[in-house]
CSV table of C-alpha atoms and ligand atoms in Angstrom, one decimal:
chain,number,residue,atom,x,y,z
A,427,MET,CA,-67.0,-91.4,-96.3
A,428,ARG,CA,-65.6,-87.9,-95.4
A,429,ARG,CA,-62.0,-87.1,-96.5
A,430,LYS,CA,-60.0,-85.9,-94.2
A,431,ILE,CA,-58.9,-82.2,-94.0
A,432,ILE,CA,-55.5,-80.9,-92.1
A,433,ILE,CA,-55.6,-76.9,-92.0
A,434,GLY,CA,-52.7,-75.1,-90.6
A,435,ASN,CA,-53.1,-71.9,-89.0
A,436,TRP,CA,-50.4,-69.6,-89.1
A,437,LYS,CA,-51.5,-67.0,-87.0
A,438,MET,CA,-49.3,-63.8,-87.2
A,439,ASN,CA,-45.9,-66.0,-88.2
A,440,TYR,CA,-43.5,-65.7,-90.9
A,441,THR,CA,-42.6,-62.6,-93.1
A,442,ASP,CA,-43.3,-63.5,-96.6
A,443,THR,CA,-39.9,-64.5,-96.9
A,444,GLU,CA,-40.1,-67.0,-94.2
A,445,ALA,CA,-43.5,-68.2,-95.8
A,446,ARG,CA,-41.9,-68.6,-99.6
A,447,THR,CA,-39.3,-70.9,-98.1
A,448,PHE,CA,-41.3,-73.3,-95.9
A,449,LEU,CA,-44.1,-73.7,-98.4
A,450,VAL,CA,-41.1,-75.0,-100.8
A,451,GLY,CA,-40.0,-77.5,-98.4
A,452,LEU,CA,-43.5,-78.6,-97.5
A,453,LYS,CA,-44.6,-79.5,-100.7
A,454,GLU,CA,-41.9,-81.6,-101.4
A,455,SER,CA,-42.5,-83.4,-98.0
A,456,ILE,CA,-46.3,-84.3,-98.4
A,457,ASP,CA,-48.8,-86.4,-100.5
A,458,VAL,CA,-52.2,-84.8,-100.8
A,459,SER,CA,-53.3,-88.0,-102.7
A,460,SER,CA,-55.4,-89.3,-100.2
A,461,ILE,CA,-56.1,-86.5,-97.6
A,462,ASP,CA,-57.2,-82.4,-98.1
A,463,VAL,CA,-54.3,-80.2,-97.2
A,464,CYS,CA,-55.1,-76.2,-96.3
A,465,VAL,CA,-52.4,-73.7,-95.4
A,466,ALA,CA,-53.7,-70.6,-93.9
A,467,PRO,CA,-50.6,-67.9,-94.0
A,468,PRO,CA,-51.3,-64.2,-92.7
A,469,PHE,CA,-52.6,-61.8,-95.8
A,470,THR,CA,-49.2,-60.9,-96.9
A,471,SER,CA,-48.4,-64.3,-98.0
A,472,LEU,CA,-51.8,-65.3,-99.8
A,473,LYS,CA,-50.1,-64.3,-103.2
A,474,SER,CA,-47.0,-65.8,-102.6
A,475,ALA,CA,-48.8,-69.3,-101.4
A,476,ARG,CA,-50.7,-69.2,-104.3
A,477,GLU,CA,-47.9,-69.0,-106.6
A,478,ILE,CA,-45.8,-71.7,-104.9
A,479,LEU,CA,-48.4,-74.0,-104.2
A,480,ASP,CA,-50.2,-74.2,-107.4
A,481,GLY,CA,-50.8,-77.8,-109.0
A,482,THR,CA,-49.9,-79.5,-105.6
A,483,GLY,CA,-53.4,-80.0,-104.6
A,484,ILE,CA,-52.8,-78.2,-101.4
A,485,SER,CA,-55.3,-75.3,-100.7
A,486,ILE,CA,-54.9,-72.2,-99.5
A,487,GLY,CA,-56.9,-70.4,-96.6
A,488,ALA,CA,-57.1,-66.9,-95.3
A,489,GLN,CA,-57.5,-66.1,-91.5
A,490,ASN,CA,-59.9,-63.5,-91.3
A,491,VAL,CA,-62.3,-61.3,-94.0
A,492,PHE,CA,-64.6,-58.7,-93.4
A,493,TYR,CA,-68.3,-59.2,-94.2
A,494,GLU,CA,-68.7,-55.6,-96.2
A,495,GLU,CA,-67.9,-56.0,-100.1
A,496,ALA,CA,-66.3,-52.9,-100.3
A,497,GLY,CA,-65.9,-49.3,-99.3
A,498,SER,CA,-64.2,-47.4,-96.5
A,499,TYR,CA,-63.2,-49.9,-93.8
A,500,THR,CA,-59.4,-49.0,-93.7
A,501,GLY,CA,-57.6,-52.2,-93.0
A,502,GLU,CA,-60.1,-55.0,-93.4
A,503,ILE,CA,-59.9,-57.3,-96.2
A,504,SER,CA,-63.3,-58.5,-98.3
A,505,ALA,CA,-64.4,-62.1,-99.5
A,506,ASP,CA,-63.7,-60.7,-103.5
A,507,MET,CA,-60.5,-60.0,-102.8
A,508,LEU,CA,-59.5,-63.3,-101.4
A,509,LYS,CA,-61.4,-65.1,-104.1
A,510,ASP,CA,-59.4,-63.1,-106.6
A,511,LEU,CA,-56.2,-65.2,-105.4
A,512,ASN,CA,-58.4,-68.8,-105.4
A,513,VAL,CA,-58.4,-68.7,-101.7
A,514,GLU,CA,-60.5,-71.7,-101.3
A,515,TYR,CA,-61.0,-71.4,-97.1
A,516,CYS,CA,-61.1,-68.9,-94.6
A,517,ILE,CA,-61.4,-69.1,-90.8
A,518,VAL,CA,-63.7,-67.3,-88.9
A,519,GLY,CA,-64.5,-67.1,-85.0
A,520,HIS,CA,-61.3,-68.0,-84.0
A,521,SER,CA,-61.0,-67.4,-80.5
A,522,GLU,CA,-57.7,-65.7,-80.7
A,523,ARG,CA,-60.1,-63.2,-83.0
A,524,ARG,CA,-63.0,-63.2,-80.4
A,525,LYS,CA,-60.7,-62.3,-77.5
A,526,HIS,CA,-59.0,-59.6,-79.0
A,527,PHE,CA,-61.3,-58.1,-81.8
A,528,ASN,CA,-64.4,-58.5,-79.9
A,529,GLU,CA,-65.6,-61.0,-83.0
A,530,THR,CA,-69.4,-61.9,-81.5
A,531,ASP,CA,-71.5,-64.7,-82.7
A,532,ASN,CA,-73.3,-62.2,-85.0
A,533,ILE,CA,-70.2,-61.4,-86.4
A,534,VAL,CA,-69.2,-64.4,-87.2
A,535,HIS,CA,-72.4,-65.4,-88.8
A,536,ARG,CA,-72.1,-62.3,-91.1
A,537,LYS,CA,-68.7,-63.5,-92.3
A,538,VAL,CA,-70.0,-67.0,-92.7
A,539,MET,CA,-72.7,-65.5,-94.9
A,540,THR,CA,-70.4,-63.2,-97.1
A,541,LEU,CA,-67.8,-66.0,-97.8
A,542,ILE,CA,-70.6,-68.5,-98.9
A,543,GLU,CA,-71.9,-65.8,-101.2
A,544,ASN,CA,-68.5,-65.5,-102.5
A,545,ASN,CA,-67.7,-69.6,-103.1
A,546,ILE,CA,-65.4,-69.4,-100.4
A,547,LYS,CA,-65.8,-72.2,-97.5
A,548,PRO,CA,-65.9,-71.1,-94.1
A,549,ILE,CA,-63.8,-72.6,-91.2
A,550,ILE,CA,-66.2,-72.2,-88.0
A,551,CYS,CA,-64.3,-72.0,-84.8
A,552,ILE,CA,-66.1,-72.5,-81.5
A,553,GLY,CA,-65.0,-73.5,-78.2
A,554,GLU,CA,-65.5,-72.7,-74.4
A,555,ASP,CA,-63.1,-71.7,-72.0
A,556,ILE,CA,-61.7,-72.9,-68.9
A,557,ASP,CA,-64.2,-71.7,-66.8
A,558,ILE,CA,-67.2,-73.0,-68.9
A,559,ARG,CA,-65.9,-76.5,-69.2
A,560,ASN,CA,-65.6,-76.3,-65.8
A,561,ASN,CA,-69.2,-74.9,-64.8
A,562,GLY,CA,-70.3,-78.3,-66.9
A,563,ASN,CA,-72.4,-76.4,-69.2
A,564,TYR,CA,-70.3,-76.2,-72.0
A,565,LEU,CA,-72.1,-78.3,-74.6
A,566,GLU,CA,-74.9,-76.0,-74.1
A,567,TYR,CA,-72.2,-72.8,-74.9
A,568,ILE,CA,-70.6,-74.4,-77.9
A,569,GLU,CA,-73.9,-75.5,-79.3
A,570,ASN,CA,-74.9,-71.8,-79.1
A,571,GLU,CA,-72.0,-70.6,-80.9
A,572,LEU,CA,-72.8,-73.3,-83.8
A,573,ARG,CA,-76.3,-72.6,-84.2
A,574,THR,CA,-76.1,-68.8,-84.6
A,575,ALA,CA,-73.0,-69.3,-86.8
A,576,ILE,CA,-74.6,-71.4,-89.1
A,577,ASP,CA,-78.3,-70.2,-88.8
A,578,ASN,CA,-80.6,-69.8,-91.8
A,579,ILE,CA,-77.8,-71.1,-94.6
A,580,ASP,CA,-78.4,-72.5,-98.0
A,581,ILE,CA,-78.9,-75.8,-97.4
A,582,ARG,CA,-76.5,-76.8,-100.2
A,583,LYS,CA,-73.8,-74.6,-99.2
A,584,VAL,CA,-73.7,-76.3,-95.6
A,585,LYS,CA,-71.6,-79.4,-96.4
A,586,ASP,CA,-69.0,-77.3,-97.5
A,587,MET,CA,-68.4,-75.5,-94.3
A,588,ILE,CA,-65.9,-76.9,-91.7
A,589,ILE,CA,-66.5,-76.9,-87.8
A,590,ALA,CA,-63.5,-76.8,-85.9
A,591,TYR,CA,-64.1,-77.4,-82.1
A,592,GLU,CA,-61.2,-75.8,-80.2
A,593,PRO,CA,-61.4,-75.9,-76.7
A,594,ILE,CA,-59.8,-72.6,-75.7
A,595,TRP,CA,-58.3,-74.3,-72.4
A,596,ALA,CA,-56.1,-76.2,-75.1
A,597,ILE,CA,-55.2,-73.2,-77.7
A,598,GLY,CA,-51.6,-72.7,-77.6
A,599,THR,CA,-51.4,-74.4,-74.1
A,600,GLY,CA,-49.4,-78.1,-75.0
A,601,LYS,CA,-52.4,-79.5,-73.4
A,602,SER,CA,-54.7,-80.9,-76.0
A,603,ALA,CA,-58.1,-82.3,-74.8
A,604,THR,CA,-58.3,-86.3,-74.6
A,605,SER,CA,-59.7,-88.0,-77.4
A,606,ASP,CA,-63.0,-88.7,-75.6
A,607,GLU,CA,-63.5,-85.3,-74.8
A,608,ALA,CA,-62.9,-84.2,-78.2
A,609,GLU,CA,-65.0,-86.8,-79.9
A,610,SER,CA,-68.1,-86.3,-77.5
A,611,VAL,CA,-68.2,-82.7,-78.6
A,612,CYS,CA,-67.9,-83.3,-82.0
A,613,SER,CA,-70.6,-85.8,-81.9
A,614,GLU,CA,-72.8,-83.5,-80.6
A,615,LEU,CA,-72.1,-80.9,-82.8
A,616,ARG,CA,-72.7,-83.7,-85.7
A,617,TYR,CA,-76.1,-84.2,-83.7
A,618,LEU,CA,-76.6,-80.4,-83.8
A,619,VAL,CA,-76.3,-80.0,-87.6
A,620,GLN,CA,-78.6,-82.9,-88.2
A,621,THR,CA,-81.4,-81.5,-86.0
A,622,MET,CA,-80.8,-78.1,-88.3
A,623,TYR,CA,-80.5,-79.2,-91.6
A,624,GLY,CA,-81.1,-83.3,-91.9
A,625,THR,CA,-78.7,-86.2,-92.2
A,626,GLU,CA,-77.4,-86.1,-95.5
A,627,VAL,CA,-75.6,-82.8,-94.3
A,628,SER,CA,-74.6,-83.7,-91.1
A,629,GLU,CA,-73.1,-87.2,-92.1
A,630,SER,CA,-71.1,-84.9,-94.9
A,631,ILE,CA,-70.1,-81.8,-93.2
A,632,ARG,CA,-66.3,-82.1,-91.7
A,633,ILE,CA,-66.0,-81.1,-88.0
A,634,LEU,CA,-62.0,-80.7,-86.9
A,635,TYR,CA,-60.5,-80.8,-83.3
A,636,GLY,CA,-58.0,-78.1,-82.8
A,637,GLY,CA,-55.8,-77.3,-79.7
A,638,SER,CA,-52.1,-78.4,-79.2
A,639,VAL,CA,-52.5,-81.0,-81.9
A,640,THR,CA,-49.1,-82.3,-82.7
A,641,SER,CA,-48.3,-85.9,-84.7
A,642,ASN,CA,-48.7,-87.9,-81.6
A,643,ILE,CA,-52.6,-86.6,-81.2
A,644,ALA,CA,-53.2,-86.7,-84.8
A,645,GLU,CA,-52.3,-90.6,-84.7
A,646,GLU,CA,-54.3,-90.8,-81.3
A,647,PHE,CA,-57.6,-89.0,-82.8
A,648,VAL,CA,-57.4,-90.2,-86.0
A,649,HIS,CA,-59.7,-93.4,-85.3
A,650,GLU,CA,-62.5,-91.3,-83.8
A,651,PRO,CA,-65.3,-91.5,-85.5
A,652,ASN,CA,-66.6,-88.0,-85.3
A,653,ILE,CA,-63.0,-86.3,-86.2
A,654,ASP,CA,-62.1,-85.6,-89.6
A,655,GLY,CA,-59.0,-83.7,-89.6
A,656,PHE,CA,-57.5,-81.1,-87.4
A,657,LEU,CA,-56.7,-77.2,-87.4
A,658,VAL,CA,-53.3,-77.5,-86.3
A,659,GLY,CA,-51.7,-73.4,-84.9
A,660,GLY,CA,-48.2,-74.3,-83.3
A,661,ALA,CA,-47.1,-77.5,-85.4
A,662,SER,CA,-48.4,-76.1,-88.7
A,663,LEU,CA,-45.1,-74.0,-88.4
A,664,ASN,CA,-42.6,-76.6,-88.8
A,665,MET,CA,-42.3,-79.9,-90.1
A,666,ASP,CA,-44.3,-81.7,-87.4
A,667,PHE,CA,-47.1,-80.8,-90.0
A,668,ALA,CA,-46.0,-83.0,-92.7
A,669,GLN,CA,-45.8,-85.8,-90.0
A,670,ILE,CA,-49.6,-84.8,-88.6
A,671,ILE,CA,-50.7,-85.1,-92.3
A,672,LYS,CA,-49.1,-88.6,-92.9
A,673,ASN,CA,-50.4,-89.9,-89.4
A,674,THR,CA,-53.9,-88.9,-90.3
A,675,GLU,CA,-53.6,-90.5,-93.9
A,676,VAL,CA,-52.4,-93.8,-93.2
A,677,LYS,CA,-55.1,-94.5,-90.4
A,678,LYS,CA,-58.1,-93.5,-92.8
B,899,PGA,P1,-52.3,-74.8,-81.7
B,899,PGA,O1,-53.5,-73.4,-82.1
B,899,PGA,O2,-52.3,-76.0,-82.1
B,899,PGA,O3,-51.1,-73.9,-81.2
B,899,PGA,O4,-53.0,-75.1,-80.1
B,899,PGA,C1,-54.6,-74.3,-82.7
B,899,PGA,C2,-55.5,-72.9,-83.5
B,899,PGA,O5,-55.2,-71.8,-82.3
B,899,PGA,O6,-56.0,-73.0,-84.1
């Protein structure tokens, strides 16, 4: 049985002062005994998050990493720096990074490799835009993104990775996919992992849905057999996040 996980992607929101206040409130409001929870604040609050959440069972994630180990890469952050702060997860390939920072499938793959070498679990985001969805060949597109990202990975590490199916047309729009749409893609992605790494891996790896997730969506989608939790953007910045966790956990 895969343990469900809820991940909050704060994006470029909250100063460190605001982050501290929010996290103190959050840790009082949630119970993580039967579900995994991860918050991914901006880099500037990773250390605060570590301090505040220490001993709570809530994990810390980063929103990005660079694939080089160290050196003259002004503005970048290495996996080693994240590891030193006990960062457990790192988002890669988010559509906003693909769009605004030209992150390609090959760059995503390099980042995945670097994270794995440093024992940080990648959260790999994939998903189609509205044109690709309407053209009807979206599955091929998403599968290609995933295949490139997880190609040639040490099989012992693959099951620790997290895949997040995030249709771009559903991100930040208030218009999520339907539970059938999300389940059907997540089930195809699990099948792809099976063809690449076998059944044991495909049955262990967690596949999430993301895109305008609210507590109501969580309650509705949680019954789907191939959706193991949610990657939450906007709603991770307020106390609906606690309700999303509750709604996912009780319906297990
Ligand atoms: P959203 O963002 O929940 O605000 O749609 C999801 C994401 O971008 O990860």
